[in-house]
CSV table of C-alpha atoms in Angstrom, one decimal:
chain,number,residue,atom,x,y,z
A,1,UNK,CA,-12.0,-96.2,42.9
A,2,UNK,CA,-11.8,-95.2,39.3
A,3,UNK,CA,-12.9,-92.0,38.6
A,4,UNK,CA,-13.2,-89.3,35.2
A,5,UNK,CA,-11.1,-86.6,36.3
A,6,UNK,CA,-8.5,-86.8,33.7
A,7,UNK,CA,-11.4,-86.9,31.2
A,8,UNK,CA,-12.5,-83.3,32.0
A,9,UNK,CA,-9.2,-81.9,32.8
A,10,UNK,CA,-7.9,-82.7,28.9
A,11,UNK,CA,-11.4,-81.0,27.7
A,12,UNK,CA,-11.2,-78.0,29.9
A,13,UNK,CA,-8.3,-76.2,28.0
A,14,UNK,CA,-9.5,-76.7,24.8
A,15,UNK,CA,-12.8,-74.4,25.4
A,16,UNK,CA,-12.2,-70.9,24.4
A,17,UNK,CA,-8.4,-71.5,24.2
A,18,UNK,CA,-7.3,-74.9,22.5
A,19,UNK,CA,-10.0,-74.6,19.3
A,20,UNK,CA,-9.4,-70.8,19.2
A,21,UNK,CA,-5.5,-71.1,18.9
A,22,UNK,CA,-6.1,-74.2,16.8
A,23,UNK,CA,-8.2,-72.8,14.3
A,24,UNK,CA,-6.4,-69.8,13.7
A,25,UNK,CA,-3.2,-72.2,13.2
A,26,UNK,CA,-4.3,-74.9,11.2
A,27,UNK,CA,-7.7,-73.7,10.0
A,28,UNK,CA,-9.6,-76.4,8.4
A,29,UNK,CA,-6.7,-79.3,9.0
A,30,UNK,CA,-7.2,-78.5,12.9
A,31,UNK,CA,-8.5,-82.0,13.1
A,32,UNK,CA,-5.3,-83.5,11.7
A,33,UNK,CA,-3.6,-81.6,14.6
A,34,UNK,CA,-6.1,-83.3,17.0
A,35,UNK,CA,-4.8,-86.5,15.9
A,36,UNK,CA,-0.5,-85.8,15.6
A,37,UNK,CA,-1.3,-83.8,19.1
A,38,UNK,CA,-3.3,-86.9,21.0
A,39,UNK,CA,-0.1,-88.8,19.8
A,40,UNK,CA,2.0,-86.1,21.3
A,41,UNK,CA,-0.2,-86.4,24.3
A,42,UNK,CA,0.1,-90.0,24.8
A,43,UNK,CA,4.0,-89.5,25.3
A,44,UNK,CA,3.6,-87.3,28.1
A,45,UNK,CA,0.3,-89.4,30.4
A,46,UNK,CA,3.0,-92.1,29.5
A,47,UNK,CA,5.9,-89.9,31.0
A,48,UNK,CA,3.8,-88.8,34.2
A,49,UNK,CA,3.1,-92.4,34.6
A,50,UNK,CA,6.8,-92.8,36.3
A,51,UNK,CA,6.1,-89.9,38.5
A,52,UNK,CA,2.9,-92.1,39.4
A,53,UNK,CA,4.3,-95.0,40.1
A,54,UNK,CA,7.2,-93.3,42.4
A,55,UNK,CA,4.3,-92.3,44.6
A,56,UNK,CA,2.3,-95.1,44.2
A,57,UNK,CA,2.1,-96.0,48.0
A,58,UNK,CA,3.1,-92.5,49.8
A,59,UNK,CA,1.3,-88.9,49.2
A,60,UNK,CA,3.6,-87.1,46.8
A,61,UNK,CA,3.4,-83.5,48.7
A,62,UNK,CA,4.4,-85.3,52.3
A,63,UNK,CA,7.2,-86.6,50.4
A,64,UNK,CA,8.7,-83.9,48.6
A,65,UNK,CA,8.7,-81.8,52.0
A,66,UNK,CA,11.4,-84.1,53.1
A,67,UNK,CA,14.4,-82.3,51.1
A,68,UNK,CA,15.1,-79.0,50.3
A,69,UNK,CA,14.7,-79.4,46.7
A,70,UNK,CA,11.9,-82.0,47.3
A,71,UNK,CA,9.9,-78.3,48.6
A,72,UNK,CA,11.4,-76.2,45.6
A,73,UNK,CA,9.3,-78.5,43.4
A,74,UNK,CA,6.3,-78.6,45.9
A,75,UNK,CA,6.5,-74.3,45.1
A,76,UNK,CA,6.5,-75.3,41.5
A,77,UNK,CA,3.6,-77.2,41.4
A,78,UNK,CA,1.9,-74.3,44.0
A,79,UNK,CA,2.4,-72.3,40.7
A,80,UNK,CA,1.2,-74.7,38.1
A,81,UNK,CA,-2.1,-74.9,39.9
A,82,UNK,CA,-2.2,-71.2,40.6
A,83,UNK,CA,-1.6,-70.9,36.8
A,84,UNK,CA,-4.5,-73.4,35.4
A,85,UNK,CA,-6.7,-71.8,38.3
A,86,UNK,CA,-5.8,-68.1,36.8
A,87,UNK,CA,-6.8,-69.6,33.7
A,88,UNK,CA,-10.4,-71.1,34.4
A,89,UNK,CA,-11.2,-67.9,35.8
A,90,UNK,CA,-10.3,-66.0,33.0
A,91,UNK,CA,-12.4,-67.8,30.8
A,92,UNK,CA,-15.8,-68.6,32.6
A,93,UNK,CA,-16.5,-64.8,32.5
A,94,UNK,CA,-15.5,-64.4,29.0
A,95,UNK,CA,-17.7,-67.1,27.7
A,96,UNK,CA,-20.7,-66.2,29.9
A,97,UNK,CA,-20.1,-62.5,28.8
A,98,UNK,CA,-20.2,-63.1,25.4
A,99,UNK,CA,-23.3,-64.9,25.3
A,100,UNK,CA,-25.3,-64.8,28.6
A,101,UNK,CA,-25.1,-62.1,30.9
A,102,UNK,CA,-23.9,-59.5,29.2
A,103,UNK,CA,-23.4,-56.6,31.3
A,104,UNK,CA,-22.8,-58.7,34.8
A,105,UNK,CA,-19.4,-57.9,36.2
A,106,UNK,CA,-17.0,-61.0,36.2
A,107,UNK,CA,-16.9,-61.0,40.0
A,108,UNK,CA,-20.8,-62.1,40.2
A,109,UNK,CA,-20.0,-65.3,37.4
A,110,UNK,CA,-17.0,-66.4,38.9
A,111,UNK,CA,-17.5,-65.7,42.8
A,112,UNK,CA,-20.4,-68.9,43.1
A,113,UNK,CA,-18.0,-70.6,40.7
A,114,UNK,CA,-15.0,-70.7,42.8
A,115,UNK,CA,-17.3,-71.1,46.0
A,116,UNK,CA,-18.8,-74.6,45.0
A,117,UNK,CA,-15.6,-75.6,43.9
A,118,UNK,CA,-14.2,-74.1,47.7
A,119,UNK,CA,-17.1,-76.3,49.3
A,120,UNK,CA,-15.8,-79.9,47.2
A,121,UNK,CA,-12.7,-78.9,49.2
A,122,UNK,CA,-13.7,-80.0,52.4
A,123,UNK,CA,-15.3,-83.1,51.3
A,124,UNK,CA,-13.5,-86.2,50.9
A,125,UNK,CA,-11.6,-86.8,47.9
A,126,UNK,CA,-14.0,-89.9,46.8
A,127,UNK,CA,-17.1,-86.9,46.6
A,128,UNK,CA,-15.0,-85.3,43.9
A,129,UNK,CA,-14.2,-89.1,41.9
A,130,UNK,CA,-17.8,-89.8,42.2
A,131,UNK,CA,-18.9,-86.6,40.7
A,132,UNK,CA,-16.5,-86.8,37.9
A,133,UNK,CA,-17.8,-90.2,37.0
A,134,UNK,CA,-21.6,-88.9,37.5
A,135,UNK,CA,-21.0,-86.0,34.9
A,136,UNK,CA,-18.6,-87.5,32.2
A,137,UNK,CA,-22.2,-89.8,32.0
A,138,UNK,CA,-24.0,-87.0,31.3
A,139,UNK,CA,-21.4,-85.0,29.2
A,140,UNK,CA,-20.6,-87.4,26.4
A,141,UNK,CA,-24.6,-87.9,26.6
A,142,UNK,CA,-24.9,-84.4,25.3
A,143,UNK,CA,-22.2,-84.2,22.9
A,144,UNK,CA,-23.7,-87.2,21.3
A,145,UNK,CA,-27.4,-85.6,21.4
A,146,UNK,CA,-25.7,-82.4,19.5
A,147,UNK,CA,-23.8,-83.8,17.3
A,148,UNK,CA,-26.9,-85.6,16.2
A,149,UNK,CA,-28.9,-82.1,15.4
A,150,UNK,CA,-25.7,-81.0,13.8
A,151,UNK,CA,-25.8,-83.1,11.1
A,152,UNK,CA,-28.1,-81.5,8.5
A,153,UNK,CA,-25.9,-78.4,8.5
A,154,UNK,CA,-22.9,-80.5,7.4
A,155,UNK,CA,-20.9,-79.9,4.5
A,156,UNK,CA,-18.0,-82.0,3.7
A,157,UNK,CA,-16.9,-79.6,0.9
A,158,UNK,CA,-15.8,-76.7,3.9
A,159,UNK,CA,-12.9,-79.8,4.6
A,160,UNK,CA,-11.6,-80.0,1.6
A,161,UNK,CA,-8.7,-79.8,-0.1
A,162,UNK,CA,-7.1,-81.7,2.5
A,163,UNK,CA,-3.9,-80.3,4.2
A,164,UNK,CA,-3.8,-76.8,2.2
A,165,UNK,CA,-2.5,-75.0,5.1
A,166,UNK,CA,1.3,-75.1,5.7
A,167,UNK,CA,2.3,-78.0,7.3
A,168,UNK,CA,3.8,-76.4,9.9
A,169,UNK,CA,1.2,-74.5,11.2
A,170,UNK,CA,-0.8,-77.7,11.6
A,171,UNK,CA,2.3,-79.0,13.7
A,172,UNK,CA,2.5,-76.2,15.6
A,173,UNK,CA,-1.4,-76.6,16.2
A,174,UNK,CA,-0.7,-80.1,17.2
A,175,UNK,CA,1.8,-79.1,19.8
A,176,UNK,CA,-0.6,-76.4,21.4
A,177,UNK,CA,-3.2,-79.0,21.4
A,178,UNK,CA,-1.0,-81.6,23.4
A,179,UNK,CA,0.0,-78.9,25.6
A,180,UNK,CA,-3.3,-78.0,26.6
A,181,UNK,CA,-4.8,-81.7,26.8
A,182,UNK,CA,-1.9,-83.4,28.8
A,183,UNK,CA,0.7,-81.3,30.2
A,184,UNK,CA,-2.1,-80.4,32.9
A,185,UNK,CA,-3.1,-84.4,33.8
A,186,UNK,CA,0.0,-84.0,36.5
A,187,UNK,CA,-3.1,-82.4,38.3
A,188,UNK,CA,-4.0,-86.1,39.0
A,189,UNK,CA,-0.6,-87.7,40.0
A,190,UNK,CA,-2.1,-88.5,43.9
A,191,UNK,CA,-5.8,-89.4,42.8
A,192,UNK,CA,-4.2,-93.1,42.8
A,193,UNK,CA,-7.6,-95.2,42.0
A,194,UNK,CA,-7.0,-95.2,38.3
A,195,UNK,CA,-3.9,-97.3,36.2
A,196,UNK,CA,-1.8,-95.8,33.5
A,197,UNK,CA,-4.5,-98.0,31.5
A,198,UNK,CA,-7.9,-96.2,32.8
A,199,UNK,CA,-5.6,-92.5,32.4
A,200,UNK,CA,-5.3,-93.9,28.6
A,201,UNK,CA,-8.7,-94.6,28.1
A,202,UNK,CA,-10.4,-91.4,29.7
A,203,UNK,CA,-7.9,-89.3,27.1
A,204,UNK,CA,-8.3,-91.0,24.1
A,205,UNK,CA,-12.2,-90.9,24.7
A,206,UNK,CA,-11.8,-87.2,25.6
A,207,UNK,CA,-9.6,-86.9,22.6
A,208,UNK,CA,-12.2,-88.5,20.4
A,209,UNK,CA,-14.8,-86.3,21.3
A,210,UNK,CA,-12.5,-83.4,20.5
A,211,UNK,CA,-12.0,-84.6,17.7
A,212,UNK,CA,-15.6,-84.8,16.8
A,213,UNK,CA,-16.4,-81.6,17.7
A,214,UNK,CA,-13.4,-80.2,15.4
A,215,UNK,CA,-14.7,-82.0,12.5
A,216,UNK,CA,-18.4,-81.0,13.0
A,217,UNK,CA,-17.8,-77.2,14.0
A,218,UNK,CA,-15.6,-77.3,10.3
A,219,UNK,CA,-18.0,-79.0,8.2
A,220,UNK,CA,-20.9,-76.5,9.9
A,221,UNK,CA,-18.9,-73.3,9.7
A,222,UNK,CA,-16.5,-73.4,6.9
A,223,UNK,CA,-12.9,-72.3,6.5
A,224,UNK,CA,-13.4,-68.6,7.7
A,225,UNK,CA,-16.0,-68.4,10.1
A,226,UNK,CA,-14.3,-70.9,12.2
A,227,UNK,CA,-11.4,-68.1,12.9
A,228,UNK,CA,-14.2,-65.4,13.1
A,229,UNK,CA,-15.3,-66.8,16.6
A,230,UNK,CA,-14.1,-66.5,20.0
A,231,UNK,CA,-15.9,-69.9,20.8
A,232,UNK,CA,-16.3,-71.3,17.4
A,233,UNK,CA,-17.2,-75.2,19.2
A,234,UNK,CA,-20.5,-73.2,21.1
A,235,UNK,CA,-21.3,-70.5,18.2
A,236,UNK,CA,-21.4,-73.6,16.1
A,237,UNK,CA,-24.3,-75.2,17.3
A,238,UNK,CA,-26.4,-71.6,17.0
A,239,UNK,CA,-27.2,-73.0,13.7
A,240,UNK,CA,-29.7,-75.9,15.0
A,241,UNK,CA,-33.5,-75.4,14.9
A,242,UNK,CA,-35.9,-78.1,15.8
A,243,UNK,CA,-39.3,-78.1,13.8
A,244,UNK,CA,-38.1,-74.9,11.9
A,245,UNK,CA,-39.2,-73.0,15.0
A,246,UNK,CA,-37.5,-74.1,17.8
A,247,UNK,CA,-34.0,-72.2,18.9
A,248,UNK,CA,-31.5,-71.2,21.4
A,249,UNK,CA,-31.4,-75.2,22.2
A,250,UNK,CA,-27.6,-74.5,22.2
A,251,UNK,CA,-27.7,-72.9,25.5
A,252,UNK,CA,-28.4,-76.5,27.5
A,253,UNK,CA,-24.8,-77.4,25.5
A,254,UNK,CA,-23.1,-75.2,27.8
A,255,UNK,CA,-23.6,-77.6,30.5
A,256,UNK,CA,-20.8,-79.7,28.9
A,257,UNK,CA,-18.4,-76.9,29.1
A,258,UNK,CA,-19.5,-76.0,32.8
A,259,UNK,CA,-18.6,-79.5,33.8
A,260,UNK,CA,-15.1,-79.1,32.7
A,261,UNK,CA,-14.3,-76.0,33.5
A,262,UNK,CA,-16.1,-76.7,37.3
A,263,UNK,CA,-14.4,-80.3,37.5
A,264,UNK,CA,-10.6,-79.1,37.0
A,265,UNK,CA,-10.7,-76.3,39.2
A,266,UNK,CA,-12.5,-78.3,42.1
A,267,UNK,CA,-9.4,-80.6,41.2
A,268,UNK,CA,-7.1,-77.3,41.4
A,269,UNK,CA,-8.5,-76.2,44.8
A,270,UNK,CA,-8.2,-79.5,46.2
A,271,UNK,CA,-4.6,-79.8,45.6
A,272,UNK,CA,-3.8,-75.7,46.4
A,273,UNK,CA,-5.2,-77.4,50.1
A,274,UNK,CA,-3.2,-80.3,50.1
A,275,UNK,CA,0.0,-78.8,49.7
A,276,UNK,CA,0.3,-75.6,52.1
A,277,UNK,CA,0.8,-76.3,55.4
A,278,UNK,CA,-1.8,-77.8,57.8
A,279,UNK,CA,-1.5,-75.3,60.6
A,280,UNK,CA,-3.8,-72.2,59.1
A,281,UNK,CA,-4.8,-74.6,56.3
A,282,UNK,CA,-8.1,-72.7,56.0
A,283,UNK,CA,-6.8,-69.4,56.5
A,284,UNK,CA,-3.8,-69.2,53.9
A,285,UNK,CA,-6.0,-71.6,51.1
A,286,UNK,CA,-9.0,-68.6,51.3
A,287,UNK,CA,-6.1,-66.1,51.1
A,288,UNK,CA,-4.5,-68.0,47.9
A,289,UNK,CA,-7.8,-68.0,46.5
A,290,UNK,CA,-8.8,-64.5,46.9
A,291,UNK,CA,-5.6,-63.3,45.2
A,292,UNK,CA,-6.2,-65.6,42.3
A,293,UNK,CA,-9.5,-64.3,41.6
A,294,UNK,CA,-8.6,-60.7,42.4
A,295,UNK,CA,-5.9,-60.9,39.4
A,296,UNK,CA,-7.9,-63.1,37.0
A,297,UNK,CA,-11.2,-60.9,37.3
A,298,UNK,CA,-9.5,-57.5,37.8
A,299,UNK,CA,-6.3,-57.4,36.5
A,300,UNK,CA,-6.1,-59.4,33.6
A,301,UNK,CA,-10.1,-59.4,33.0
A,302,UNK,CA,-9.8,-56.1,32.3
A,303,UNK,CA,-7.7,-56.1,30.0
A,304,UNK,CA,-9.2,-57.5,26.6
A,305,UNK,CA,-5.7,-57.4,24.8
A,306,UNK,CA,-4.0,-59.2,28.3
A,307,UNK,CA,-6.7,-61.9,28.0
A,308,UNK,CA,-5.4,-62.6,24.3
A,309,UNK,CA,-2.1,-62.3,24.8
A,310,UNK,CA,-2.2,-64.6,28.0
A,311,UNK,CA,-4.1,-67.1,26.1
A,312,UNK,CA,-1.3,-67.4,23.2
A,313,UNK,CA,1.4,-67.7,25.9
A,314,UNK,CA,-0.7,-70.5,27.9
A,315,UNK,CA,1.0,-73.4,25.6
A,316,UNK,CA,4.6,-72.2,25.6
A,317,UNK,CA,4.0,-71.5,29.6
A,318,UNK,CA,2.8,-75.1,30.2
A,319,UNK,CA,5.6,-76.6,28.1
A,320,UNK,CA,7.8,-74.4,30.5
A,321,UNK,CA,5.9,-76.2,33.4
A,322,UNK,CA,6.3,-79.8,31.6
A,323,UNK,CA,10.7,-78.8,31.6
A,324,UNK,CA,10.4,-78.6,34.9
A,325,UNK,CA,8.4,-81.8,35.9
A,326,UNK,CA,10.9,-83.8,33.4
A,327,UNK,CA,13.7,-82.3,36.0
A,328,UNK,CA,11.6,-83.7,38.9
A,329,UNK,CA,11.5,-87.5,37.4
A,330,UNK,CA,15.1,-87.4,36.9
A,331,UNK,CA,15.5,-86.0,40.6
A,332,UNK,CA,13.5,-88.4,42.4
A,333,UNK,CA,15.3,-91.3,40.2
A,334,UNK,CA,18.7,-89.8,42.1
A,335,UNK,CA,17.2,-89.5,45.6
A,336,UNK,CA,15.2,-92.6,45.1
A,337,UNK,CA,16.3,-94.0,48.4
A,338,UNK,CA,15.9,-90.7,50.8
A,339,UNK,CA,12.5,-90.1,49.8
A,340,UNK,CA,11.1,-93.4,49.8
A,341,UNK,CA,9.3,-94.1,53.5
């Protein structure tokens, strides 16, 4: 069964943390780094499509258990998906803090979060495919609606002169885009119902729409206010009134950003079950789960300058992660034969 997973996993990053790095790097060029970065990204689906195809017909964590080393990298991606967990919490409450529920303590936003995505857990992993599909409908739906009432408050002079910030700064930005877009698709590696091909397609079309809404939120906002905002893709669409009178339609956008956010950690948790032992499966995943949220929402929720300083590390951290899973590839091609069934 095909599903859209991969399509919400390479948007999920980007909210809060890919256009807010972006922007501050390559300012009005930050859709030139959407395109060098897609590029970028394409290397790396096209890397993790050898790790794929090694576990085409066996479940990648049963296999790795076999060797020693096989469970060192099991621990590694424990972490990874510890880490991209850590970092959905993080931002739900920001976002929803900044423009919702003002004074409601992060544990009440993220607690019914983490819950339903607890509850996909103990469904069968086609109930999770099917809901990607379901919502990637209704998510490019209402990017396309938006971008529609956007279009009166374009200005094509906010996006020029072309390339006037420093060339490498829109590298750089084109780097922390394919870090945040495709490093994390080795979240998928055992969903096996979709080809390198249908991994290709959902990227490129999530790629697309980022790209759309870079271009859109520049022409709308201009060079500065676009590195005034902490959610410069959401504060953008503030602007639109229907009739003159009509406002706050903006708020029904947010749906496209709970989809993502709600579709990779569902992922996340599905795989945090998967890969610790079966005997006090429930037990130890609740425990896992509870410490994630107590340091996302209490330690480094707190901490307004932590938040910022953990969201400039996240692209260097995931290149760290993408190291290691390069050293995986290279150690299943030497212990080809003892892991295979």
């Amino acid at each position: 069964m095909k599903n859209k997973l991969n399509y919400f996993i390479t948007r999920s990053s980007m909210f809060g943390i890919g256009f807010f790095l972006m922007f501050k790097h390559a300012s009005k060029d930050a859709w030139i780094a959407v395109i060098l970065g897609t590029l970028i990204g394409i290397g790396i689906l096209y890397f993790y499509k050898f790790i794929k195809d090694f576990f085409r017909n066996q479940n990648i964590y049963n296999t790795l258990k076999k060797t020693f080393i096989g469970k060192i990298y099991l621990i590694i991606l424990y972490l990874f998906y510890l880490f991209l967990i850590t970092l959905i919490l993080v931002l739900l409450p920001m976002f929803v803090n900044s423009f919702y529920l003002l004074y409601t303590p992060k544990i009440l936003i993220v607690l019914p979060f983490l819950l339903l995505a607890y509850y996909i857990t103990t469904k069968e992993k086609y109930v999770l495919e099917s809901l990607s599909s379901f919502l990637c409908v209704i998510s490019i739906s209402i990017i396309i609606i938006y971008a529609f009432f956007l279009t009166k408050y374009l200005d094509f002079n906010n996006l020029t002169p072309i390339l006037s910030t420093k060339v490498s700064e829109v590298i750089k930005a084109a780097f922390i885009y394919a870090s945040l877009t495709s490093v994390p698709q080795i979240i998928t590696i055992h969903y096996h119902g979709n080809s390198f091909k249908d991994d290709l397609k959902g990227y490129l079309l999530a790629s697309f729409l980022t790209f759309t809404i870079t271009i859109f939120t520049t022409l709308a906002l201009g060079e500065y206010l676009i590195k005034v905002y902490s959610f410069p893709e959401y504060a953008v669409l503030k602007q639109i009134k229907l009739l003159d009178f009509i406002e706050n339609i903006e708020n029904l956008s947010s749906f496209i950003w709970y989809f993502d956010l709600f579709i990779t950690l569902a992922t996340l948790t599905t795989n945090i079950k998967e890969i610790l032992p079966k005997k006090g499966n429930i037990f130890s995943n609740i425990i896992t789960l509870l410490i994630i949220l107590y340091i996302s929402v209490f330690i480094i929720g707190k901490n307004y300058r932590l938040i910022i300083t953990f969201f400039y590390m996240t692209p260097y951290i995931l290149y760290i992660f993408f190291f290691l899973f390069i050293t995986l590839l290279i150690y299943l091609k030497i212990k080809k034969s003892s892991l295979e069934p």
